[in-house]
mmCIF file of C-alpha atoms in Angstrom:
data_model
loop_
_atom_site.group_PDB
_atom_site.id
_atom_site.type_symbol
_atom_site.label_atom_id
_atom_site.label_comp_id
_atom_site.label_asym_id
_atom_site.label_seq_id
_atom_site.Cartn_x
_atom_site.Cartn_y
_atom_site.Cartn_z
ATOM 1 C CA MET A 1 -0.016 -0.031 0.009
ATOM 2 C CA LYS A 2 1.450 3.390 -1.048
ATOM 3 C CA LEU A 3 0.703 5.567 1.981
ATOM 4 C CA THR A 4 1.963 8.982 0.861
ATOM 5 C CA GLY A 5 2.739 11.091 -2.176
ATOM 6 C CA GLY A 6 5.096 14.046 -2.192
ATOM 7 C CA PRO A 7 7.916 15.070 0.090
ATOM 8 C CA ASN A 8 8.022 14.727 3.852
ATOM 9 C CA PRO A 9 7.184 18.310 4.994
ATOM 10 C CA TRP A 10 8.373 17.684 8.505
ATOM 11 C CA ALA A 11 11.947 16.668 7.759
ATOM 12 C CA SER A 12 13.122 20.299 7.399
ATOM 13 C CA GLN A 13 11.327 21.156 10.621
ATOM 14 C CA THR A 14 13.206 18.449 12.564
ATOM 15 C CA THR A 15 16.609 19.912 13.310
ATOM 16 C CA GLU A 16 17.985 17.247 15.583
ATOM 17 C CA GLU A 17 20.068 14.425 14.180
ATOM 18 C CA TYR A 18 18.745 10.978 15.066
ATOM 19 C CA ALA A 19 20.567 7.697 14.708
ATOM 20 C CA SER A 20 19.333 4.966 12.366
ATOM 21 C CA TYR A 21 18.651 1.489 13.699
ATOM 22 C CA PRO A 22 19.993 -1.890 12.524
ATOM 23 C CA VAL A 23 18.254 -4.628 10.531
ATOM 24 C CA LEU A 24 17.067 -7.549 12.597
ATOM 25 C CA GLU A 25 19.335 -10.570 12.265
ATOM 26 C CA GLY A 26 18.999 -13.833 14.119
ATOM 27 C CA SER A 27 16.590 -14.825 16.820
ATOM 28 C CA LYS A 28 15.485 -12.634 19.742
ATOM 29 C CA SER A 29 12.829 -12.679 22.395
ATOM 30 C CA CYS A 30 10.862 -10.125 24.345
ATOM 31 C CA ASP A 31 7.689 -9.601 26.391
ATOM 32 C CA VAL A 32 6.036 -7.352 23.786
ATOM 33 C CA LEU A 33 6.696 -7.030 20.104
ATOM 34 C CA VAL A 34 5.413 -3.830 18.460
ATOM 35 C CA ILE A 35 5.061 -4.011 14.698
ATOM 36 C CA GLY A 36 5.169 -0.522 13.181
ATOM 37 C CA GLY A 37 7.347 2.512 13.769
ATOM 38 C CA GLY A 38 4.871 5.332 13.307
ATOM 39 C CA ILE A 39 3.165 7.493 15.966
ATOM 40 C CA SER A 40 1.121 4.524 17.324
ATOM 41 C CA GLY A 41 4.125 2.241 17.631
ATOM 42 C CA ALA A 42 6.316 4.984 19.095
ATOM 43 C CA LEU A 43 3.803 5.981 21.767
ATOM 44 C CA VAL A 44 2.989 2.483 22.914
ATOM 45 C CA SER A 45 6.698 1.499 22.903
ATOM 46 C CA TYR A 46 7.575 4.569 24.948
ATOM 47 C CA ILE A 47 4.846 3.948 27.543
ATOM 48 C CA LEU A 48 5.520 0.233 27.807
ATOM 49 C CA SER A 49 9.326 0.436 27.963
ATOM 50 C CA LYS A 50 9.140 3.286 30.443
ATOM 51 C CA GLN A 51 7.096 1.062 32.834
ATOM 52 C CA GLY A 52 9.786 -1.627 32.585
ATOM 53 C CA THR A 53 8.343 -3.901 29.918
ATOM 54 C CA ASP A 54 10.846 -5.657 27.639
ATOM 55 C CA VAL A 55 9.843 -4.362 24.178
ATOM 56 C CA ILE A 56 11.162 -4.815 20.639
ATOM 57 C CA LEU A 57 9.891 -2.634 17.760
ATOM 58 C CA LEU A 58 10.102 -3.698 14.081
ATOM 59 C CA GLU A 59 9.709 -1.197 11.217
ATOM 60 C CA LYS A 60 9.762 -2.283 7.582
ATOM 61 C CA ASN A 61 11.250 1.018 6.387
ATOM 62 C CA THR A 62 12.555 3.750 8.667
ATOM 63 C CA VAL A 63 10.722 4.968 11.727
ATOM 64 C CA GLY A 64 8.279 7.794 11.099
ATOM 65 C CA SER A 65 8.407 7.360 7.293
ATOM 66 C CA GLY A 66 4.859 6.086 6.733
ATOM 67 C CA SER A 67 1.555 7.930 7.327
ATOM 68 C CA THR A 68 3.111 9.790 10.259
ATOM 69 C CA SER A 69 5.240 11.821 7.811
ATOM 70 C CA ALA A 70 2.028 12.946 6.071
ATOM 71 C CA SER A 71 0.127 13.754 9.306
ATOM 72 C CA THR A 72 -0.625 17.425 9.928
ATOM 73 C CA GLY A 73 -0.266 17.133 13.708
ATOM 74 C CA LEU A 74 -3.568 18.558 14.959
ATOM 75 C CA LEU A 75 -4.427 17.266 18.451
ATOM 76 C CA GLN A 76 -8.051 17.943 19.422
ATOM 77 C CA PHE A 77 -10.589 16.535 21.881
ATOM 78 C CA MET A 78 -13.482 17.185 19.516
ATOM 79 C CA ASN A 79 -13.918 14.537 16.824
ATOM 80 C CA ASP A 80 -15.000 14.273 13.232
ATOM 81 C CA ASP A 81 -18.190 12.814 14.690
ATOM 82 C CA SER A 82 -19.743 15.263 17.121
ATOM 83 C CA LEU A 83 -20.647 14.445 20.679
ATOM 84 C CA THR A 84 -24.279 14.882 19.614
ATOM 85 C CA ASP A 85 -23.908 12.271 16.907
ATOM 86 C CA LEU A 86 -22.137 9.832 19.197
ATOM 87 C CA ILE A 87 -24.819 10.268 21.887
ATOM 88 C CA GLY A 88 -27.371 9.248 19.269
ATOM 89 C CA ARG A 89 -25.247 6.295 18.251
ATOM 90 C CA PHE A 90 -23.939 4.958 21.612
ATOM 91 C CA GLY A 91 -25.892 6.717 24.368
ATOM 92 C CA GLU A 92 -24.958 9.589 26.595
ATOM 93 C CA GLU A 93 -22.679 7.776 29.087
ATOM 94 C CA ARG A 94 -20.383 6.130 26.555
ATOM 95 C CA ALA A 95 -20.245 9.089 24.181
ATOM 96 C CA SER A 96 -19.454 11.611 26.915
ATOM 97 C CA LYS A 97 -16.805 9.282 28.441
ATOM 98 C CA PHE A 98 -15.203 8.878 25.025
ATOM 99 C CA TYR A 99 -14.979 12.624 24.525
ATOM 100 C CA SER A 100 -13.513 12.915 28.058
ATOM 101 C CA LEU A 101 -10.994 10.223 27.164
ATOM 102 C CA CYS A 102 -9.923 12.289 24.152
ATOM 103 C CA ALA A 103 -9.529 15.424 26.239
ATOM 104 C CA GLN A 104 -7.423 13.474 28.754
ATOM 105 C CA ALA A 105 -5.298 12.093 25.906
ATOM 106 C CA VAL A 106 -4.462 15.611 24.711
ATOM 107 C CA ASP A 107 -3.245 16.367 28.274
ATOM 108 C CA ARG A 108 -1.298 13.098 28.288
ATOM 109 C CA LEU A 109 0.387 14.052 25.046
ATOM 110 C CA ALA A 110 1.399 17.361 26.615
ATOM 111 C CA SER A 111 2.947 15.433 29.513
ATOM 112 C CA VAL A 112 4.744 13.048 27.214
ATOM 113 C CA ALA A 113 6.105 15.914 25.094
ATOM 114 C CA ALA A 114 7.387 17.640 28.266
ATOM 115 C CA GLU A 115 9.381 14.527 29.157
ATOM 116 C CA LEU A 116 11.349 14.681 25.896
ATOM 117 C CA PRO A 117 14.621 16.669 25.774
ATOM 118 C CA ASP A 118 13.930 17.961 22.235
ATOM 119 C CA ASP A 119 11.462 20.631 21.059
ATOM 120 C CA ILE A 120 9.075 18.576 18.973
ATOM 121 C CA GLY A 121 6.905 21.558 18.061
ATOM 122 C CA PHE A 122 4.254 20.760 20.698
ATOM 123 C CA ARG A 123 2.198 23.849 21.422
ATOM 124 C CA ARG A 124 -1.079 24.278 23.241
ATOM 125 C CA ARG A 125 -3.601 25.817 20.816
ATOM 126 C CA SER A 126 -7.200 26.937 20.714
ATOM 127 C CA SER A 127 -9.543 25.497 18.074
ATOM 128 C CA MET A 128 -12.331 27.133 16.116
ATOM 129 C CA TYR A 129 -14.987 24.889 14.564
ATOM 130 C CA TYR A 130 -17.126 27.072 12.367
ATOM 131 C CA ALA A 131 -20.442 26.611 10.672
ATOM 132 C CA SER A 132 -19.893 26.331 6.914
ATOM 133 C CA THR A 133 -23.469 27.420 6.171
ATOM 134 C CA GLU A 134 -26.378 29.016 7.984
ATOM 135 C CA GLN A 135 -28.047 25.620 8.053
ATOM 136 C CA ASP A 136 -25.337 24.290 10.329
ATOM 137 C CA VAL A 137 -25.795 26.925 13.078
ATOM 138 C CA GLN A 138 -28.462 25.012 14.941
ATOM 139 C CA MET A 139 -26.380 21.834 14.791
ATOM 140 C CA LEU A 140 -23.467 23.805 16.429
ATOM 141 C CA ARG A 141 -25.843 25.216 19.041
ATOM 142 C CA THR A 142 -27.018 21.679 19.968
ATOM 143 C CA GLU A 143 -23.418 20.456 20.066
ATOM 144 C CA TYR A 144 -22.476 23.393 22.311
ATOM 145 C CA ASP A 145 -25.289 22.580 24.746
ATOM 146 C CA ASN A 146 -24.153 18.931 24.955
ATOM 147 C CA LEU A 147 -20.503 19.833 25.437
ATOM 148 C CA ILE A 148 -21.373 22.294 28.203
ATOM 149 C CA ARG A 149 -23.632 19.786 29.872
ATOM 150 C CA TYR A 150 -20.735 17.353 30.187
ATOM 151 C CA GLY A 151 -18.260 19.917 31.434
ATOM 152 C CA PHE A 152 -16.223 20.673 28.315
ATOM 153 C CA ASP A 153 -14.696 24.169 28.176
ATOM 154 C CA VAL A 154 -16.111 25.620 24.971
ATOM 155 C CA GLU A 155 -17.667 28.888 23.826
ATOM 156 C CA PHE A 156 -20.360 29.611 21.217
ATOM 157 C CA TRP A 157 -19.437 32.485 18.975
ATOM 158 C CA ASP A 158 -21.809 34.365 16.671
ATOM 159 C CA GLN A 159 -20.933 36.068 13.433
ATOM 160 C CA LYS A 160 -19.880 39.316 15.093
ATOM 161 C CA GLN A 161 -17.514 37.544 17.500
ATOM 162 C CA ILE A 162 -15.838 35.729 14.667
ATOM 163 C CA SER A 163 -15.468 38.839 12.521
ATOM 164 C CA ALA A 164 -13.909 40.757 15.412
ATOM 165 C CA ARG A 165 -11.133 38.221 15.668
ATOM 166 C CA PHE A 166 -10.543 37.003 12.146
ATOM 167 C CA PRO A 167 -10.399 38.619 8.672
ATOM 168 C CA PHE A 168 -13.391 36.508 7.566
ATOM 169 C CA SER A 169 -16.981 36.004 8.564
ATOM 170 C CA LYS A 170 -18.833 32.809 9.365
ATOM 171 C CA PRO A 171 -22.379 32.248 10.700
ATOM 172 C CA ALA A 172 -21.269 30.751 14.034
ATOM 173 C CA ALA A 173 -18.479 28.723 15.627
ATOM 174 C CA LEU A 174 -17.466 26.679 18.690
ATOM 175 C CA TYR A 175 -14.215 27.887 20.286
ATOM 176 C CA SER A 176 -12.179 25.752 22.643
ATOM 177 C CA ARG A 177 -8.811 26.344 24.274
ATOM 178 C CA LYS A 178 -7.396 22.987 25.356
ATOM 179 C CA ASP A 179 -6.141 21.467 22.132
ATOM 180 C CA ALA A 180 -2.610 21.273 20.746
ATOM 181 C CA GLU A 181 -0.386 20.876 17.725
ATOM 182 C CA VAL A 182 2.862 18.948 17.151
ATOM 183 C CA ASN A 183 5.501 17.959 14.585
ATOM 184 C CA PRO A 184 4.443 14.277 14.428
ATOM 185 C CA TYR A 185 7.535 13.103 12.624
ATOM 186 C CA HIS A 186 9.821 14.725 15.193
ATOM 187 C CA MET A 187 7.711 13.261 17.995
ATOM 188 C CA VAL A 188 8.210 9.775 16.720
ATOM 189 C CA LYS A 189 11.967 10.267 16.339
ATOM 190 C CA ALA A 190 12.322 11.718 19.811
ATOM 191 C CA LEU A 191 10.085 9.180 21.502
ATOM 192 C CA LEU A 192 11.974 6.229 20.066
ATOM 193 C CA ALA A 193 15.391 7.758 20.678
ATOM 194 C CA ARG A 194 14.493 8.319 24.374
ATOM 195 C CA SER A 195 12.966 4.853 24.707
ATOM 196 C CA HIS A 196 16.017 3.269 23.111
ATOM 197 C CA ALA A 197 18.605 5.208 25.118
ATOM 198 C CA GLU A 198 16.958 5.229 28.553
ATOM 199 C CA HIS A 199 14.310 2.459 28.708
ATOM 200 C CA GLY A 200 15.952 -0.448 26.858
ATOM 201 C CA LEU A 201 13.686 -0.442 23.802
ATOM 202 C CA GLN A 202 15.214 -2.447 20.937
ATOM 203 C CA ILE A 203 14.471 -1.015 17.481
ATOM 204 C CA TYR A 204 15.043 -2.641 14.084
ATOM 205 C CA GLU A 205 14.507 -0.815 10.829
ATOM 206 C CA HIS A 206 14.232 -2.318 7.314
ATOM 207 C CA SER A 207 12.836 -5.409 9.036
ATOM 208 C CA LYS A 208 9.521 -6.250 7.440
ATOM 209 C CA VAL A 209 7.373 -8.891 9.128
ATOM 210 C CA THR A 210 6.626 -11.607 6.591
ATOM 211 C CA GLY A 211 4.547 -13.826 8.825
ATOM 212 C CA VAL A 212 3.538 -14.558 12.433
ATOM 213 C CA ASP A 213 3.127 -18.037 13.947
ATOM 214 C CA TYR A 214 0.985 -18.171 17.057
ATOM 215 C CA VAL A 215 1.872 -20.523 19.834
ATOM 216 C CA ASN A 216 0.303 -21.177 23.260
ATOM 217 C CA ALA A 217 2.743 -18.933 25.072
ATOM 218 C CA GLY A 218 2.791 -16.129 22.576
ATOM 219 C CA ALA A 219 3.847 -15.610 18.971
ATOM 220 C CA VAL A 220 6.846 -15.810 16.667
ATOM 221 C CA ALA A 221 7.218 -13.030 14.110
ATOM 222 C CA LEU A 222 9.340 -13.809 11.047
ATOM 223 C CA THR A 223 11.382 -11.417 8.957
ATOM 224 C CA GLU A 224 13.696 -12.017 6.020
ATOM 225 C CA ASN A 225 16.732 -12.250 8.274
ATOM 226 C CA GLY A 226 15.443 -13.175 11.680
ATOM 227 C CA GLU A 227 12.624 -13.882 14.109
ATOM 228 C CA ILE A 228 11.166 -12.455 17.320
ATOM 229 C CA LYS A 229 9.599 -14.608 20.015
ATOM 230 C CA ALA A 230 7.149 -12.535 22.010
ATOM 231 C CA LYS A 231 4.533 -13.124 24.688
ATOM 232 C CA THR A 232 2.338 -10.408 23.176
ATOM 233 C CA VAL A 233 2.248 -8.761 19.755
ATOM 234 C CA ILE A 234 0.928 -5.215 19.315
ATOM 235 C CA TRP A 235 0.075 -4.450 15.701
ATOM 236 C CA ALA A 236 0.653 -0.713 15.171
ATOM 237 C CA MET A 237 0.848 -0.586 11.384
ATOM 238 C CA GLY A 238 -1.765 2.112 10.827
ATOM 239 C CA TYR A 239 -3.596 1.888 7.533
ATOM 240 C CA GLU A 240 -1.363 -0.962 6.298
ATOM 241 C CA THR A 241 -3.122 -3.155 8.881
ATOM 242 C CA GLN A 242 -5.738 -3.604 6.196
ATOM 243 C CA ASP A 243 -3.199 -5.594 4.166
ATOM 244 C CA TRP A 244 -3.266 -8.221 6.921
ATOM 245 C CA LYS A 245 -6.981 -8.204 7.771
ATOM 246 C CA GLN A 246 -10.005 -6.342 6.486
ATOM 247 C CA ASP A 247 -11.969 -4.343 9.019
ATOM 248 C CA GLU A 248 -15.569 -3.773 8.002
ATOM 249 C CA ALA A 249 -15.656 -0.641 10.096
ATOM 250 C CA ALA A 250 -12.665 0.924 8.284
ATOM 251 C CA VAL A 251 -12.846 3.403 5.406
ATOM 252 C CA LEU A 252 -9.728 4.502 3.542
ATOM 253 C CA GLU A 253 -9.609 7.633 1.411
ATOM 254 C CA TYR A 254 -7.088 10.062 -0.054
ATOM 255 C CA SER A 255 -6.386 13.336 1.701
ATOM 256 C CA TYR A 256 -4.251 16.357 0.727
ATOM 257 C CA ALA A 257 -2.255 19.047 2.480
ATOM 258 C CA ILE A 258 0.077 22.022 1.900
ATOM 259 C CA MET A 259 2.594 23.905 4.010
ATOM 260 C CA THR A 260 3.555 27.492 3.173
ATOM 261 C CA PRO A 261 6.887 29.196 3.766
ATOM 262 C CA PRO A 262 7.077 31.196 6.991
ATOM 263 C CA VAL A 263 4.574 34.066 6.941
ATOM 264 C CA PRO A 264 5.977 37.408 8.226
ATOM 265 C CA ASP A 265 2.829 38.552 9.999
ATOM 266 C CA LEU A 266 0.029 36.325 11.340
ATOM 267 C CA SER A 267 -1.430 38.958 13.693
ATOM 268 C CA SER A 268 -4.788 38.707 11.928
ATOM 269 C CA TRP A 269 -5.023 34.985 12.960
ATOM 270 C CA HIS A 270 -6.481 35.068 16.461
ATOM 271 C CA GLU A 271 -4.327 33.061 18.862
ATOM 272 C CA GLN A 272 -3.117 31.136 15.841
ATOM 273 C CA ALA A 273 -6.011 28.842 16.572
ATOM 274 C CA MET A 274 -6.537 25.652 14.661
ATOM 275 C CA ILE A 275 -9.517 26.055 12.308
ATOM 276 C CA TRP A 276 -11.942 23.527 10.863
ATOM 277 C CA GLU A 277 -15.515 23.479 9.637
ATOM 278 C CA THR A 278 -18.810 21.596 9.638
ATOM 279 C CA GLU A 279 -18.742 20.807 5.869
ATOM 280 C CA ARG A 280 -17.810 17.211 4.979
ATOM 281 C CA PRO A 281 -15.163 16.659 3.812
ATOM 282 C CA TYR A 282 -13.866 19.624 5.800
ATOM 283 C CA LEU A 283 -11.098 22.164 5.362
ATOM 284 C CA TYR A 284 -8.677 22.535 8.302
ATOM 285 C CA LEU A 285 -5.821 24.912 9.016
ATOM 286 C CA ARG A 286 -3.071 25.353 11.578
ATOM 287 C CA THR A 287 0.181 27.185 11.944
ATOM 288 C CA THR A 288 3.705 26.082 12.965
ATOM 289 C CA PRO A 289 6.156 27.573 15.506
ATOM 290 C CA ASP A 290 7.998 29.339 12.668
ATOM 291 C CA ASN A 291 4.782 30.899 11.283
ATOM 292 C CA ARG A 292 4.058 28.542 8.429
ATOM 293 C CA ILE A 293 0.482 27.740 7.489
ATOM 294 C CA ILE A 294 -0.707 24.129 6.996
ATOM 295 C CA ALA A 295 -4.011 23.484 5.259
ATOM 296 C CA GLY A 296 -5.535 20.141 4.537
ATOM 297 C CA GLY A 297 -8.660 18.269 3.531
ATOM 298 C CA LEU A 298 -10.418 17.564 0.216
ATOM 299 C CA ASP A 299 -10.738 13.910 1.215
ATOM 300 C CA GLU A 300 -11.938 11.680 -1.632
ATOM 301 C CA PRO A 301 -12.420 7.935 -2.294
ATOM 302 C CA LEU A 302 -9.505 5.729 -3.320
ATOM 303 C CA SER A 303 -9.105 5.232 -7.083
ATOM 304 C CA LYS A 304 -7.310 2.733 -9.207
ATOM 305 C CA GLY A 305 -4.970 5.401 -10.450
ATOM 306 C CA GLY A 306 -3.568 5.947 -6.974
ATOM 307 C CA LEU A 307 -1.923 9.088 -5.646
ATOM 308 C CA THR A 308 -0.755 10.839 -8.808
ATOM 309 C CA ALA A 309 1.321 14.003 -8.963
ATOM 310 C CA ASP A 310 -1.205 15.740 -11.168
ATOM 311 C CA ILE A 311 -4.063 15.236 -8.772
ATOM 312 C CA THR A 312 -1.933 16.272 -5.786
ATOM 313 C CA THR A 313 -0.894 19.462 -7.603
ATOM 314 C CA ALA A 314 -4.594 20.311 -8.409
ATOM 315 C CA ARG A 315 -5.760 19.642 -4.857
ATOM 316 C CA SER A 316 -2.868 21.672 -3.455
ATOM 317 C CA GLN A 317 -3.932 24.665 -5.519
ATOM 318 C CA GLN A 318 -7.481 24.308 -4.220
ATOM 319 C CA LEU A 319 -6.186 24.354 -0.662
ATOM 320 C CA LEU A 320 -4.047 27.394 -1.367
ATOM 321 C CA ASP A 321 -7.072 29.182 -2.800
ATOM 322 C CA GLU A 322 -9.002 28.407 0.390
ATOM 323 C CA VAL A 323 -6.283 29.889 2.582
ATOM 324 C CA ARG A 324 -6.110 33.019 0.432
ATOM 325 C CA ALA A 325 -9.892 33.457 0.626
ATOM 326 C CA LEU A 326 -9.905 33.226 4.430
ATOM 327 C CA PHE A 327 -6.823 35.431 4.933
ATOM 328 C CA PRO A 328 -6.604 37.825 1.937
ATOM 329 C CA GLY A 329 -4.331 40.191 3.861
ATOM 330 C CA LEU A 330 -1.517 37.614 3.741
ATOM 331 C CA GLY A 331 -0.899 38.427 0.068
ATOM 332 C CA ASP A 332 0.175 36.034 -2.595
ATOM 333 C CA ILE A 333 1.285 33.207 -0.354
ATOM 334 C CA THR A 334 2.580 29.978 -1.911
ATOM 335 C CA ALA A 335 2.891 26.325 -0.979
ATOM 336 C CA GLU A 336 6.464 25.283 -0.204
ATOM 337 C CA TYR A 337 5.318 21.650 0.332
ATOM 338 C CA SER A 338 2.439 19.819 -1.203
ATOM 339 C CA TRP A 339 1.617 16.211 -0.356
ATOM 340 C CA SER A 340 -1.048 13.593 -0.213
ATOM 341 C CA GLY A 341 -1.692 10.458 1.734
ATOM 342 C CA ILE A 342 -4.034 7.630 2.637
ATOM 343 C CA PHE A 343 -6.397 8.685 5.383
ATOM 344 C CA GLY A 344 -8.476 6.232 7.386
ATOM 345 C CA SER A 345 -11.702 6.661 9.327
ATOM 346 C CA THR A 346 -14.407 4.377 10.669
ATOM 347 C CA ARG A 347 -18.090 4.146 9.863
ATOM 348 C CA ASP A 348 -19.202 4.788 13.394
ATOM 349 C CA GLY A 349 -16.596 7.408 14.499
ATOM 350 C CA MET A 350 -14.733 5.164 16.961
ATOM 351 C CA PRO A 351 -11.158 3.951 16.535
ATOM 352 C CA LEU A 352 -10.271 0.278 16.344
ATOM 353 C CA ILE A 353 -8.324 -0.841 19.422
ATOM 354 C CA GLY A 354 -8.073 -4.261 20.987
ATOM 355 C CA ARG A 355 -7.957 -7.968 20.304
ATOM 356 C CA HIS A 356 -9.013 -9.889 17.213
ATOM 357 C CA PRO A 357 -10.235 -13.519 17.348
ATOM 358 C CA GLU A 358 -8.009 -14.588 14.450
ATOM 359 C CA PHE A 359 -4.810 -13.177 15.991
ATOM 360 C CA PRO A 360 -4.149 -14.797 19.378
ATOM 361 C CA ASN A 361 -1.945 -13.142 21.995
ATOM 362 C CA SER A 362 -2.245 -9.883 20.040
ATOM 363 C CA TYR A 363 -3.653 -6.350 20.198
ATOM 364 C CA PHE A 364 -4.282 -3.892 17.419
ATOM 365 C CA ILE A 365 -3.959 -0.142 17.450
ATOM 366 C CA GLU A 366 -5.867 1.436 14.530
ATOM 367 C CA GLY A 367 -6.333 5.104 15.364
ATOM 368 C CA TYR A 368 -8.464 5.803 12.326
ATOM 369 C CA GLY A 369 -10.069 9.232 12.150
ATOM 370 C CA GLY A 370 -9.074 12.899 12.277
ATOM 371 C CA ASN A 371 -7.838 12.482 15.849
ATOM 372 C CA GLY A 372 -5.442 9.692 15.023
ATOM 373 C CA THR A 373 -2.606 10.731 17.343
ATOM 374 C CA VAL A 374 -5.040 11.320 20.178
ATOM 375 C CA TYR A 375 -6.439 7.809 19.619
ATOM 376 C CA SER A 376 -2.879 6.418 19.600
ATOM 377 C CA MET A 377 -2.258 8.016 23.026
ATOM 378 C CA ILE A 378 -5.481 6.481 24.310
ATOM 379 C CA ALA A 379 -4.453 3.082 22.893
ATOM 380 C CA ALA A 380 -0.961 3.296 24.410
ATOM 381 C CA ASP A 381 -2.323 3.831 27.889
ATOM 382 C CA LEU A 382 -4.868 1.039 27.443
ATOM 383 C CA MET A 383 -2.171 -1.304 26.220
ATOM 384 C CA ALA A 384 -0.033 -0.491 29.262
ATOM 385 C CA GLN A 385 -2.883 -1.724 31.481
ATOM 386 C CA ALA A 386 -3.695 -4.751 29.346
ATOM 387 C CA VAL A 387 -0.115 -5.957 29.128
ATOM 388 C CA SER A 388 0.168 -5.663 32.935
ATOM 389 C CA GLY A 389 -2.704 -8.110 33.325
ATOM 390 C CA HIS A 390 -5.663 -5.810 33.599
ATOM 391 C CA GLU A 391 -7.723 -5.177 30.525
ATOM 392 C CA PRO A 392 -9.531 -1.871 31.050
ATOM 393 C CA GLU A 393 -13.263 -1.531 30.377
ATOM 394 C CA GLU A 394 -12.546 1.022 27.649
ATOM 395 C CA LEU A 395 -11.112 -1.624 25.352
ATOM 396 C CA SER A 396 -14.656 -2.932 24.939
ATOM 397 C CA TRP A 397 -15.676 0.374 23.378
ATOM 398 C CA PHE A 398 -13.460 -0.084 20.308
ATOM 399 C CA PRO A 399 -13.918 -3.735 19.091
ATOM 400 C CA LEU A 400 -12.285 -4.674 15.832
ATOM 401 C CA THR A 401 -15.011 -7.088 14.783
ATOM 402 C CA ARG A 402 -17.968 -4.736 15.040
ATOM 403 C CA SER A 403 -20.100 -4.907 11.888
ATOM 404 C CA HIS A 404 -23.378 -3.118 12.544
ATOM 405 C CA PHE A 405 -23.376 0.635 12.076
ATOM 406 C CA LYS A 406 -26.215 2.925 13.095
ATOM 407 C CA ASP A 407 -26.688 6.473 11.919
ATOM 408 C CA THR A 408 -23.232 6.617 10.377
ATOM 409 C CA ALA A 409 -21.824 9.628 8.552
ATOM 410 C CA ILE A 410 -20.121 7.593 5.784
#
């Protein structure tokens, strides 16, 4: 599966030099084998190795080179599926607890980032979720009421409040102040370097898993040049998990993004808040510590032609036009980086985390959705409990084998 198209926009933003890791050769053993060196694999390896678990991580290419390199690094507690929608789908208790879990995960990511010696571009940010049309205002009002009822810190802004803070006008918006942004590629590199140097994590790059044999006491993962015997396997392969098993709940699409050169003056952008909208598929925007603008969206179904350069160029121009329309005072800004990637979501708005009946002694982390990194943090903490012998109740919220979808957005 070709995960990305275009250059890695984060490489130039990652100033530290990180060591590469060897190819697996021979036979090794561990308590937990993590397959996949993206943000999911890095977070769960960091949390597990820090608590003293003997962990080995295998990556078929280089760490951080898959979908993580195409991620735009928005960390939000609000989801592509609103709290209101999830209440209708799963009931008030489970929906509100899930949103609380997402908010806690953003705080956990802040704590993890603070533990790293490198500046990975983690910044606390506000978020503005605006109504794309007048018809969406009542939906936002209902969502606001539900968020407030369950204790989430959010404000409802009308058109005048938006126009007073931004150079554009929208019918209404929800404004929250407890989200964050990050350089996801740098985060992976820093997490794994710290885990390797201080917590004993073994990392092997260019070591593709070709098969897994399950035994009573665990599993044996095979590569071209070696094998790993593990008590537990954690599959953290992101969207490539679908090459190993098909999840009925999963939906894969193409998504597109751009990054501008540094912009001299962003004073018209209130608090440099992350911005997204009620339209589906939605446009979203954020900034970087050096005043670049990132815009993304225009999600569309997979096609036989794949991620072509011509399509990426056309979608990049569309995104640039959207930025210029919202912020006309920025002048004739350009896109220094344009890229595309596979983006995964689920039919019911919940990630896929947990066991699968056809893969004994294993767990899967599939943080599909716009909050992928937040879901990966949730999964890492759940895995830490599960591997220690206590499977938390929350794992039952995200079953891999669910097949009935009610009131879904897709």
